[in-house]
PDB file of C-alpha atoms in Angstrom:
ATOM      1  CA  MET A  15      -1.310  -6.124   0.669  1.00 43.00           C
ATOM      2  CA  VAL A  16       1.230  -3.701   2.072  1.00 46.00           C
ATOM      3  CA  HIS A  17      -0.010  -1.768   5.102  1.00 48.00           C
ATOM      4  CA  PHE A  18       0.887   1.842   5.674  1.00 50.00           C
ATOM      5  CA  GLU A  19      -0.790   4.905   7.116  1.00 51.00           C
ATOM      6  CA  PRO A  20      -1.048   7.767   4.636  1.00 48.00           C
ATOM      7  CA  ALA A  21      -3.058  10.865   5.465  1.00 51.00           C
ATOM      8  CA  ASP A  22      -6.818  10.408   5.626  1.00 53.00           C
ATOM      9  CA  GLU A  23      -7.430  13.256   3.173  1.00 57.00           C
ATOM     10  CA  VAL A  24      -5.552  14.518   0.151  1.00 61.00           C
ATOM     11  CA  THR A  25      -4.260  18.053   0.616  1.00 61.00           C
ATOM     12  CA  PRO A  26      -5.670  20.358  -2.104  1.00 62.00           C
ATOM     13  CA  ILE A  27      -3.102  21.308  -4.745  1.00 62.00           C
ATOM     14  CA  SER A  28      -3.564  25.036  -3.943  1.00 60.00           C
ATOM     15  CA  ALA A  29      -2.685  24.449  -0.299  1.00 62.00           C
ATOM     16  CA  ALA A  30       0.312  22.327  -1.262  1.00 60.00           C
ATOM     17  CA  ARG A  31       1.591  25.078  -3.563  1.00 61.00           C
ATOM     18  CA  ALA A  32       1.169  27.721  -0.836  1.00 63.00           C
ATOM     19  CA  LYS A  33       3.086  25.534   1.593  1.00 63.00           C
ATOM     20  CA  SER A  34       5.957  25.070  -0.872  1.00 60.00           C
ATOM     21  CA  LYS A  35       6.107  28.818  -1.632  1.00 60.00           C
ATOM     22  CA  ALA A  36       6.285  29.592   2.099  1.00 61.00           C
ATOM     23  CA  ARG A  37       9.227  27.212   2.450  1.00 63.00           C
ATOM     24  CA  ALA A  38      10.967  28.881  -0.521  1.00 58.00           C
ATOM     25  CA  ALA A  39      10.392  32.346   1.006  1.00 57.00           C
ATOM     26  CA  ALA A  40      11.791  31.246   4.355  1.00 59.00           C
ATOM     27  CA  LYS A  41      14.851  29.854   2.617  1.00 59.00           C
ATOM     28  CA  ALA A  42      15.381  33.144   0.756  1.00 54.00           C
ATOM     29  CA  LEU A  43      15.117  35.153   3.990  1.00 54.00           C
ATOM     30  CA  SER A  44      17.694  32.966   5.677  1.00 56.00           C
ATOM     31  CA  ALA A  45      20.151  33.836   2.890  1.00 51.00           C
ATOM     32  CA  GLU A  46      20.043  37.664   3.553  1.00 50.00           C
ATOM     33  CA  PRO A  47      23.207  39.330   4.979  1.00 49.00           C
ATOM     34  CA  ALA A  48      23.402  39.253   8.771  1.00 46.00           C
ATOM     35  CA  ALA A  49      23.292  42.494  10.833  1.00 45.00           C
ATOM     36  CA  GLU A  50      26.897  42.124  11.908  1.00 47.00           C
ATOM     37  CA  ASP A  51      27.962  42.260   8.253  1.00 48.00           C
ATOM     38  CA  PHE A  52      26.589  45.794   8.028  1.00 40.00           C
ATOM     39  CA  ALA A  53      28.332  46.785  11.272  1.00 46.00           C
ATOM     40  CA  ALA A  54      31.630  45.481   9.901  1.00 49.00           C
ATOM     41  CA  GLY A  55      31.328  47.812   6.929  1.00 50.00           C
ATOM     42  CA  THR A  56      30.177  45.252   4.379  1.00 46.00           C
ATOM     43  CA  PRO A  57      28.256  47.218   1.703  1.00 49.00           C
ATOM     44  CA  ALA A  58      24.655  46.005   1.566  1.00 47.00           C
ATOM     45  CA  LEU A  59      23.583  48.353  -1.242  1.00 44.00           C
ATOM     46  CA  ALA A  60      25.467  49.547  -4.287  1.00 46.00           C
ATOM     47  CA  PRO A  61      26.695  53.188  -4.077  1.00 51.00           C
ATOM     48  CA  VAL A  62      24.400  55.661  -5.814  1.00 47.00           C
ATOM     49  CA  THR A  63      25.689  57.798  -8.698  1.00 48.00           C
ATOM     50  CA  TYR A  64      23.803  61.038  -9.327  1.00 43.00           C
ATOM     51  CA  LEU A  65      23.467  62.786 -12.677  1.00 45.00           C
ATOM     52  CA  ARG A  66      25.228  66.112 -13.280  1.00 51.00           C
ATOM     53  CA  GLY A  67      23.449  68.819 -11.319  1.00 51.00           C
ATOM     54  CA  GLY A  68      21.279  66.255  -9.602  1.00 49.00           C
ATOM     55  CA  ALA A  69      23.247  65.742  -6.380  1.00 50.00           C
ATOM     56  CA  PRO A  70      21.154  65.837  -3.210  1.00 50.00           C
ATOM     57  CA  ALA A  71      21.397  68.679  -0.696  1.00 51.00           C
ATOM     58  CA  GLY A  72      24.496  68.543   1.465  1.00 50.00           C
ATOM     59  CA  SER A  73      26.706  67.097  -1.234  1.00 49.00           C
ATOM     60  CA  ALA A  74      29.957  68.887  -2.154  1.00 48.00           C
ATOM     61  CA  PRO A  75      30.116  70.989  -5.337  1.00 49.00           C
ATOM     62  CA  ASN A  76      31.874  70.001  -8.553  1.00 51.00           C
ATOM     63  CA  GLY A  77      30.656  66.413  -8.234  1.00 48.00           C
ATOM     64  CA  SER A  78      32.797  65.610  -5.203  1.00 49.00           C
ATOM     65  CA  THR A  79      31.537  63.959  -2.071  1.00 49.00           C
ATOM     66  CA  PRO A  80      31.319  65.841   1.251  1.00 48.00           C
ATOM     67  CA  ASN A  81      34.644  64.388   2.381  1.00 53.00           C
ATOM     68  CA  GLY A  82      36.310  65.459  -0.826  1.00 51.00           C
ATOM     69  CA  SER A  83      36.506  62.111  -2.495  1.00 51.00           C
ATOM     70  CA  ALA A  84      35.240  61.462  -6.006  1.00 50.00           C
ATOM     71  CA  PRO A  85      31.791  59.847  -6.392  1.00 50.00           C
ATOM     72  CA  THR A  86      31.879  56.097  -6.749  1.00 54.00           C
ATOM     73  CA  ALA A  87      30.074  54.536  -9.684  1.00 54.00           C
ATOM     74  CA  ALA A  88      27.919  51.477  -9.081  1.00 52.00           C
ATOM     75  CA  PRO A  89      29.760  48.333 -10.141  1.00 56.00           C
ATOM     76  CA  PRO A  90      28.316  46.613 -13.208  1.00 54.00           C
ATOM     77  CA  GLU A  91      27.766  43.464 -11.139  1.00 55.00           C
ATOM     78  CA  ALA A  92      25.100  45.269  -9.106  1.00 49.00           C
ATOM     79  CA  HIS A  93      23.114  46.120 -12.244  1.00 51.00           C
ATOM     80  CA  GLU A  94      23.423  42.547 -13.473  1.00 53.00           C
ATOM     81  CA  ALA A  95      22.171  41.243 -10.129  1.00 50.00           C
ATOM     82  CA  ASP A  96      19.164  43.571 -10.312  1.00 53.00           C
ATOM     83  CA  GLU A  97      18.383  42.335 -13.807  1.00 54.00           C
ATOM     84  CA  ASP A  98      18.650  38.693 -12.721  1.00 56.00           C
ATOM     85  CA  ALA A  99      16.445  39.105  -9.622  1.00 58.00           C
ATOM     86  CA  PRO A 100      13.067  38.746 -11.420  1.00 62.00           C
ATOM     87  CA  GLY A 101      14.271  35.606 -13.197  1.00 65.00           C
ATOM     88  CA  ALA A 102      15.499  34.077  -9.946  1.00 65.00           C
ATOM     89  CA  ALA A 103      12.186  34.781  -8.242  1.00 67.00           C
ATOM     90  CA  SER A 104      10.307  33.239 -11.165  1.00 75.00           C
ATOM     91  CA  SER A 105      12.519  30.154 -11.023  1.00 79.00           C
ATOM     92  CA  ALA A 106      11.930  29.773  -7.280  1.00 78.00           C
ATOM     93  CA  THR A 107       8.172  30.022  -7.807  1.00 83.00           C
ATOM     94  CA  ALA A 108       8.259  27.393 -10.568  1.00 77.00           C
ATOM     95  CA  GLU A 109      10.239  25.029  -8.340  1.00 82.00           C
ATOM     96  CA  ALA A 110       7.791  25.563  -5.479  1.00 83.00           C
ATOM     97  CA  ASP A 111       4.843  24.809  -7.787  1.00 79.00           C
ATOM     98  CA  ALA A 112       6.519  21.648  -9.108  1.00 82.00           C
ATOM     99  CA  ALA A 113       7.222  20.445  -5.558  1.00 87.00           C
ATOM    100  CA  ALA A 114       3.608  21.105  -4.563  1.00 89.00           C
ATOM    101  CA  GLU A 115       2.270  19.219  -7.595  1.00 91.00           C
ATOM    102  CA  ARG A 116       4.483  16.215  -6.856  1.00 91.00           C
ATOM    103  CA  GLU A 117       3.436  16.165  -3.207  1.00 93.00           C
ATOM    104  CA  TYR A 118      -0.211  16.280  -4.248  1.00 93.00           C
ATOM    105  CA  ALA A 119       0.290  13.472  -6.795  1.00 93.00           C
ATOM    106  CA  GLU A 120       1.933  11.257  -4.175  1.00 95.00           C
ATOM    107  CA  GLN A 121      -0.965  11.812  -1.794  1.00 95.00           C
ATOM    108  CA  VAL A 122      -3.468  10.878  -4.510  1.00 95.00           C
ATOM    109  CA  LEU A 123      -1.590   7.659  -5.244  1.00 96.00           C
ATOM    110  CA  LEU A 124      -1.331   6.797  -1.543  1.00 95.00           C
ATOM    111  CA  GLN A 125      -5.078   7.164  -1.169  1.00 95.00           C
ATOM    112  CA  ARG A 126      -5.665   4.747  -4.058  1.00 95.00           C
ATOM    113  CA  LEU A 127      -3.156   2.274  -2.655  1.00 96.00           C
ATOM    114  CA  ARG A 128      -4.907   2.441   0.677  1.00 94.00           C
ATOM    115  CA  ALA A 129      -8.058   1.068  -0.968  1.00 93.00           C
ATOM    116  CA  ARG A 130      -6.379  -1.791  -2.850  1.00 93.00           C
ATOM    117  CA  SER A 131      -3.082  -2.970  -4.310  1.00 95.00           C
ATOM    118  CA  LEU A 132      -2.076  -1.526  -7.672  1.00 96.00           C
ATOM    119  CA  SER A 133       0.243  -2.662 -10.417  1.00 96.00           C
ATOM    120  CA  ALA A 134       2.845  -0.259 -11.783  1.00 96.00           C
ATOM    121  CA  THR A 135       0.648   0.223 -14.858  1.00 96.00           C
ATOM    122  CA  GLU A 136      -2.364   1.147 -12.730  1.00 97.00           C
ATOM    123  CA  ALA A 137      -0.241   3.490 -10.602  1.00 96.00           C
ATOM    124  CA  ARG A 138       0.989   5.198 -13.763  1.00 96.00           C
ATOM    125  CA  THR A 139      -2.605   5.778 -14.859  1.00 95.00           C
ATOM    126  CA  VAL A 140      -3.394   7.381 -11.500  1.00 96.00           C
ATOM    127  CA  LEU A 141      -0.372   9.688 -11.660  1.00 95.00           C
ATOM    128  CA  ALA A 142      -1.098  10.606 -15.273  1.00 94.00           C
ATOM    129  CA  GLY A 143      -4.279  12.245 -14.019  1.00 93.00           C
ATOM    130  CA  THR A 144      -2.209  14.758 -12.032  1.00 91.00           C
ATOM    131  CA  GLU A 145       0.038  17.551 -13.317  1.00 87.00           C
ATOM    132  CA  ILE A 146       3.491  16.077 -12.696  1.00 91.00           C
ATOM    133  CA  ALA A 147       5.928  15.441 -15.545  1.00 91.00           C
ATOM    134  CA  GLU A 148       6.500  12.052 -17.157  1.00 91.00           C
ATOM    135  CA  HIS A 149       9.972  11.599 -15.633  1.00 92.00           C
ATOM    136  CA  GLU A 150       8.541  12.368 -12.187  1.00 94.00           C
ATOM    137  CA  ILE A 151       5.918   9.653 -12.659  1.00 95.00           C
ATOM    138  CA  ASP A 152       8.727   7.135 -13.149  1.00 94.00           C
ATOM    139  CA  GLU A 153      10.529   8.463 -10.072  1.00 95.00           C
ATOM    140  CA  VAL A 154       7.422   8.197  -7.873  1.00 96.00           C
ATOM    141  CA  ILE A 155       6.666   4.646  -9.029  1.00 96.00           C
ATOM    142  CA  ASP A 156      10.274   3.551  -8.448  1.00 96.00           C
ATOM    143  CA  ARG A 157      10.254   5.117  -4.986  1.00 95.00           C
ATOM    144  CA  PHE A 158       6.942   3.492  -4.030  1.00 96.00           C
ATOM    145  CA  ALA A 159       8.237   0.138  -5.268  1.00 96.00           C
ATOM    146  CA  GLU A 160      11.339   0.517  -3.083  1.00 96.00           C
ATOM    147  CA  LEU A 161       9.117   1.293  -0.102  1.00 94.00           C
ATOM    148  CA  GLY A 162       6.993  -1.782  -0.820  1.00 95.00           C
ATOM    149  CA  TYR A 163       3.835   0.187  -1.541  1.00 95.00           C
ATOM    150  CA  ILE A 164       3.743  -1.234  -5.084  1.00 96.00           C
ATOM    151  CA  ASP A 165       4.519  -4.963  -5.217  1.00 97.00           C
ATOM    152  CA  GLU A 166       3.371  -6.783  -8.350  1.00 96.00           C
ATOM    153  CA  GLY A 167       4.414 -10.184  -7.011  1.00 95.00           C
ATOM    154  CA  LYS A 168       2.089  -9.846  -4.041  1.00 96.00           C
ATOM    155  CA  LEU A 169      -0.662  -8.504  -6.286  1.00 96.00           C
ATOM    156  CA  ALA A 170      -0.368 -11.596  -8.496  1.00 96.00           C
ATOM    157  CA  ASP A 171      -0.642 -13.818  -5.410  1.00 95.00           C
ATOM    158  CA  GLN A 172      -3.780 -11.953  -4.360  1.00 95.00           C
ATOM    159  CA  ILE A 173      -5.344 -12.583  -7.764  1.00 95.00           C
ATOM    160  CA  LEU A 174      -4.513 -16.287  -7.545  1.00 94.00           C
ATOM    161  CA  HIS A 175      -6.221 -16.484  -4.164  1.00 93.00           C
ATOM    162  CA  SER A 176      -9.289 -14.393  -4.971  1.00 93.00           C
ATOM    163  CA  HIS A 177      -9.991 -15.562  -8.515  1.00 93.00           C
ATOM    164  CA  HIS A 178      -8.693 -19.123  -8.629  1.00 91.00           C
ATOM    165  CA  GLU A 179      -9.258 -20.399  -5.110  1.00 88.00           C
ATOM    166  CA  ARG A 180     -12.257 -18.335  -4.042  1.00 89.00           C
ATOM    167  CA  LYS A 181     -14.107 -17.621  -7.306  1.00 90.00           C
ATOM    168  CA  GLY A 182     -13.113 -20.857  -8.976  1.00 90.00           C
ATOM    169  CA  LEU A 183     -11.684 -19.386 -12.171  1.00 92.00           C
ATOM    170  CA  GLY A 184      -9.657 -21.618 -14.437  1.00 92.00           C
ATOM    171  CA  ARG A 185      -6.163 -20.967 -15.728  1.00 92.00           C
ATOM    172  CA  SER A 186      -7.329 -18.803 -18.633  1.00 92.00           C
ATOM    173  CA  GLY A 187      -9.590 -16.769 -16.381  1.00 93.00           C
ATOM    174  CA  VAL A 188      -6.777 -16.058 -13.930  1.00 94.00           C
ATOM    175  CA  GLN A 189      -4.454 -15.121 -16.785  1.00 95.00           C
ATOM    176  CA  ALA A 190      -7.047 -12.724 -18.235  1.00 95.00           C
ATOM    177  CA  GLU A 191      -7.469 -10.985 -14.875  1.00 96.00           C
ATOM    178  CA  MET A 192      -3.715 -10.544 -14.442  1.00 96.00           C
ATOM    179  CA  ARG A 193      -3.458  -9.064 -17.913  1.00 96.00           C
ATOM    180  CA  ARG A 194      -6.339  -6.712 -17.193  1.00 96.00           C
ATOM    181  CA  ARG A 195      -4.503  -5.449 -14.107  1.00 96.00           C
ATOM    182  CA  GLY A 196      -1.431  -4.700 -16.235  1.00 96.00           C
ATOM    183  CA  LEU A 197       0.972  -7.226 -14.714  1.00 96.00           C
ATOM    184  CA  ASP A 198       4.192  -8.128 -16.504  1.00 95.00           C
ATOM    185  CA  HIS A 199       3.900 -10.997 -19.006  1.00 95.00           C
ATOM    186  CA  ASP A 200       6.794 -12.982 -17.527  1.00 95.00           C
ATOM    187  CA  LEU A 201       5.375 -12.591 -14.018  1.00 96.00           C
ATOM    188  CA  ILE A 202       2.006 -13.907 -15.218  1.00 96.00           C
ATOM    189  CA  LEU A 203       3.588 -17.022 -16.715  1.00 95.00           C
ATOM    190  CA  GLU A 204       5.602 -17.576 -13.547  1.00 95.00           C
ATOM    191  CA  LYS A 205       2.501 -17.414 -11.354  1.00 94.00           C
ATOM    192  CA  LEU A 206       0.456 -19.652 -13.657  1.00 93.00           C
ATOM    193  CA  GLU A 207       3.141 -22.320 -13.283  1.00 92.00           C
ATOM    194  CA  GLU A 208       2.368 -22.344  -9.567  1.00 89.00           C
ATOM    195  CA  LEU A 209      -1.226 -23.433 -10.182  1.00 89.00           C
ATOM    196  CA  PRO A 210      -1.895 -27.114  -9.420  1.00 86.00           C
ATOM    197  CA  ASP A 211      -2.654 -29.385 -12.364  1.00 86.00           C
ATOM    198  CA  ASP A 212      -6.209 -30.076 -11.259  1.00 88.00           C
ATOM    199  CA  GLU A 213      -8.243 -27.974 -13.660  1.00 90.00           C
ATOM    200  CA  ALA A 214     -10.408 -30.865 -14.824  1.00 92.00           C
ATOM    201  CA  GLU A 215     -11.235 -31.832 -11.222  1.00 92.00           C
ATOM    202  CA  ARG A 216     -12.124 -28.272 -10.318  1.00 92.00           C
ATOM    203  CA  ALA A 217     -14.318 -27.922 -13.405  1.00 93.00           C
ATOM    204  CA  ILE A 218     -16.166 -31.139 -12.540  1.00 94.00           C
ATOM    205  CA  GLU A 219     -16.715 -29.956  -8.987  1.00 92.00           C
ATOM    206  CA  LEU A 220     -18.141 -26.641 -10.169  1.00 93.00           C
ATOM    207  CA  ALA A 221     -20.345 -28.286 -12.800  1.00 94.00           C
ATOM    208  CA  CYS A 222     -21.827 -30.774 -10.337  1.00 93.00           C
ATOM    209  CA  LYS A 223     -22.688 -27.941  -7.941  1.00 92.00           C
ATOM    210  CA  ARG A 224     -24.139 -25.826 -10.718  1.00 92.00           C
ATOM    211  CA  VAL A 225     -26.302 -28.551 -12.184  1.00 93.00           C
ATOM    212  CA  GLN A 226     -28.251 -28.763  -8.937  1.00 90.00           C
ATOM    213  CA  GLN A 227     -29.482 -25.211  -9.557  1.00 90.00           C
ATOM    214  CA  LEU A 228     -30.852 -25.978 -13.009  1.00 89.00           C
ATOM    215  CA  GLY A 229     -33.926 -27.785 -11.760  1.00 82.00           C
ATOM    216  CA  ARG A 230     -35.909 -29.859 -14.244  1.00 83.00           C
ATOM    217  CA  LEU A 231     -34.419 -28.468 -17.436  1.00 89.00           C
ATOM    218  CA  ASP A 232     -33.740 -30.989 -20.178  1.00 91.00           C
ATOM    219  CA  ASP A 233     -30.239 -32.341 -20.734  1.00 92.00           C
ATOM    220  CA  GLN A 234     -29.649 -30.281 -23.870  1.00 93.00           C
ATOM    221  CA  THR A 235     -30.379 -27.016 -22.040  1.00 93.00           C
ATOM    222  CA  VAL A 236     -28.303 -28.088 -19.046  1.00 94.00           C
ATOM    223  CA  ASP A 237     -25.400 -28.962 -21.357  1.00 95.00           C
ATOM    224  CA  ARG A 238     -25.537 -25.552 -23.044  1.00 94.00           C
ATOM    225  CA  ARG A 239     -25.767 -23.598 -19.794  1.00 95.00           C
ATOM    226  CA  LEU A 240     -23.029 -25.543 -18.035  1.00 95.00           C
ATOM    227  CA  THR A 241     -20.726 -25.172 -21.022  1.00 95.00           C
ATOM    228  CA  GLY A 242     -21.204 -21.403 -21.110  1.00 95.00           C
ATOM    229  CA  PHE A 243     -20.769 -21.146 -17.353  1.00 95.00           C
ATOM    230  CA  LEU A 244     -17.454 -23.016 -17.324  1.00 95.00           C
ATOM    231  CA  MET A 245     -16.120 -21.267 -20.420  1.00 94.00           C
ATOM    232  CA  ARG A 246     -16.749 -17.887 -18.790  1.00 93.00           C
ATOM    233  CA  LYS A 247     -14.806 -19.132 -15.780  1.00 92.00           C
ATOM    234  CA  GLY A 248     -11.805 -19.633 -18.017  1.00 93.00           C
ATOM    235  CA  TYR A 249     -11.619 -23.423 -18.173  1.00 93.00           C
ATOM    236  CA  ALA A 250     -10.166 -25.188 -21.188  1.00 92.00           C
ATOM    237  CA  SER A 251     -12.614 -26.809 -23.607  1.00 92.00           C
ATOM    238  CA  SER A 252     -11.327 -30.303 -22.814  1.00 92.00           C
ATOM    239  CA  ALA A 253     -11.948 -29.767 -19.085  1.00 93.00           C
ATOM    240  CA  VAL A 254     -15.375 -28.302 -19.843  1.00 95.00           C
ATOM    241  CA  ARG A 255     -16.456 -31.369 -21.825  1.00 95.00           C
ATOM    242  CA  LEU A 256     -15.416 -33.717 -19.049  1.00 95.00           C
ATOM    243  CA  ALA A 257     -17.126 -31.601 -16.411  1.00 95.00           C
ATOM    244  CA  VAL A 258     -20.429 -31.293 -18.291  1.00 95.00           C
ATOM    245  CA  LYS A 259     -20.490 -35.031 -18.933  1.00 95.00           C
ATOM    246  CA  ALA A 260     -19.843 -35.768 -15.263  1.00 94.00           C
ATOM    247  CA  ALA A 261     -22.503 -33.306 -14.152  1.00 94.00           C
ATOM    248  CA  LEU A 262     -25.141 -34.792 -16.467  1.00 93.00           C
ATOM    249  CA  ALA A 263     -24.253 -38.272 -15.238  1.00 92.00           C
ATOM    250  CA  SER A 264     -24.626 -37.239 -11.595  1.00 89.00           C
ATOM    251  CA  ARG A 265     -27.941 -35.614 -12.433  1.00 81.00           C
ATOM    252  CA  SER A 266     -29.248 -38.739 -14.165  1.00 72.00           C
ATOM    253  CA  GLY A 267     -28.013 -40.939 -11.358  1.00 65.00           C
ATOM    254  CA  SER A 268     -29.922 -38.892  -8.796  1.00 60.00           C
ATOM    255  CA  GLY A 269     -33.091 -39.135 -10.807  1.00 53.00           C
ATOM    256  CA  GLY A 270     -33.070 -35.450 -11.596  1.00 52.00           C
ATOM    257  CA  ALA A 271     -33.019 -35.772 -15.372  1.00 46.00           C
ATOM    258  CA  SER A 272     -36.112 -34.794 -17.198  1.00 45.00           C
ATOM    259  CA  ARG A 273     -37.156 -34.417 -20.758  1.00 42.00           C
ATOM    260  CA  VAL A 274     -39.489 -31.546 -19.898  1.00 38.00           C
ATOM    261  CA  ARG A 275     -38.055 -28.243 -21.086  1.00 39.00           C
ATOM    262  CA  PHE A 276     -39.077 -24.959 -19.476  1.00 35.00           C
ATOM    263  CA  ARG A 277     -38.574 -21.859 -21.519  1.00 34.00           C
TER     264      ARG A 277
END
């Protein structure tokens, strides 16, 4: 399993959104005209045009300015900029919210990966429970795969170790577990080819251990229980028959066989 150190707690989505909005506001402030631009005569505000008879006190009569020049009309670009300002602010807010939602989704996925390895399918299910868009889910999964946080090859190896070697599952049982975890079909076949061709021997070993726990049950009951036990482990029927036969023989040879049946 890949080791990494994500944050111990997932930041609430509201806090993540507030953080993103603060960054957007700081960016907007940094884009305002500098003080020296005003000193150099750069107009910061559009000139004001007054209606007829509505000039403020101190203005020259007949619509002229105090220095005798004609009043300057506000350029149309200024009005267009004012009209676009609300839309720009709304767009910045939407972008900040989207960034916050993605950050939150990544933290959720990191927390799940910290507990155990996930396949890409399982990671997609986790991200689908958040509010990010479908295309962002693909981007996050691709990025985590590049970082090594999601590695289906290593996950398949873990399943081989835990279910085949430690739990004693047969080939079919291992295959079923890999399918349940959402691993790719070709990857499953590739990993199954790595299994040693000793399924019959492993089934016999398990059956002989299991038969010792069945006490003085009659052979018919032992046969039925051993068969069900090995089938649930995912062993092929041919291996199961050989294993049950070997287990019954070892039981008879040790003098443990009995015709008394306990219900």
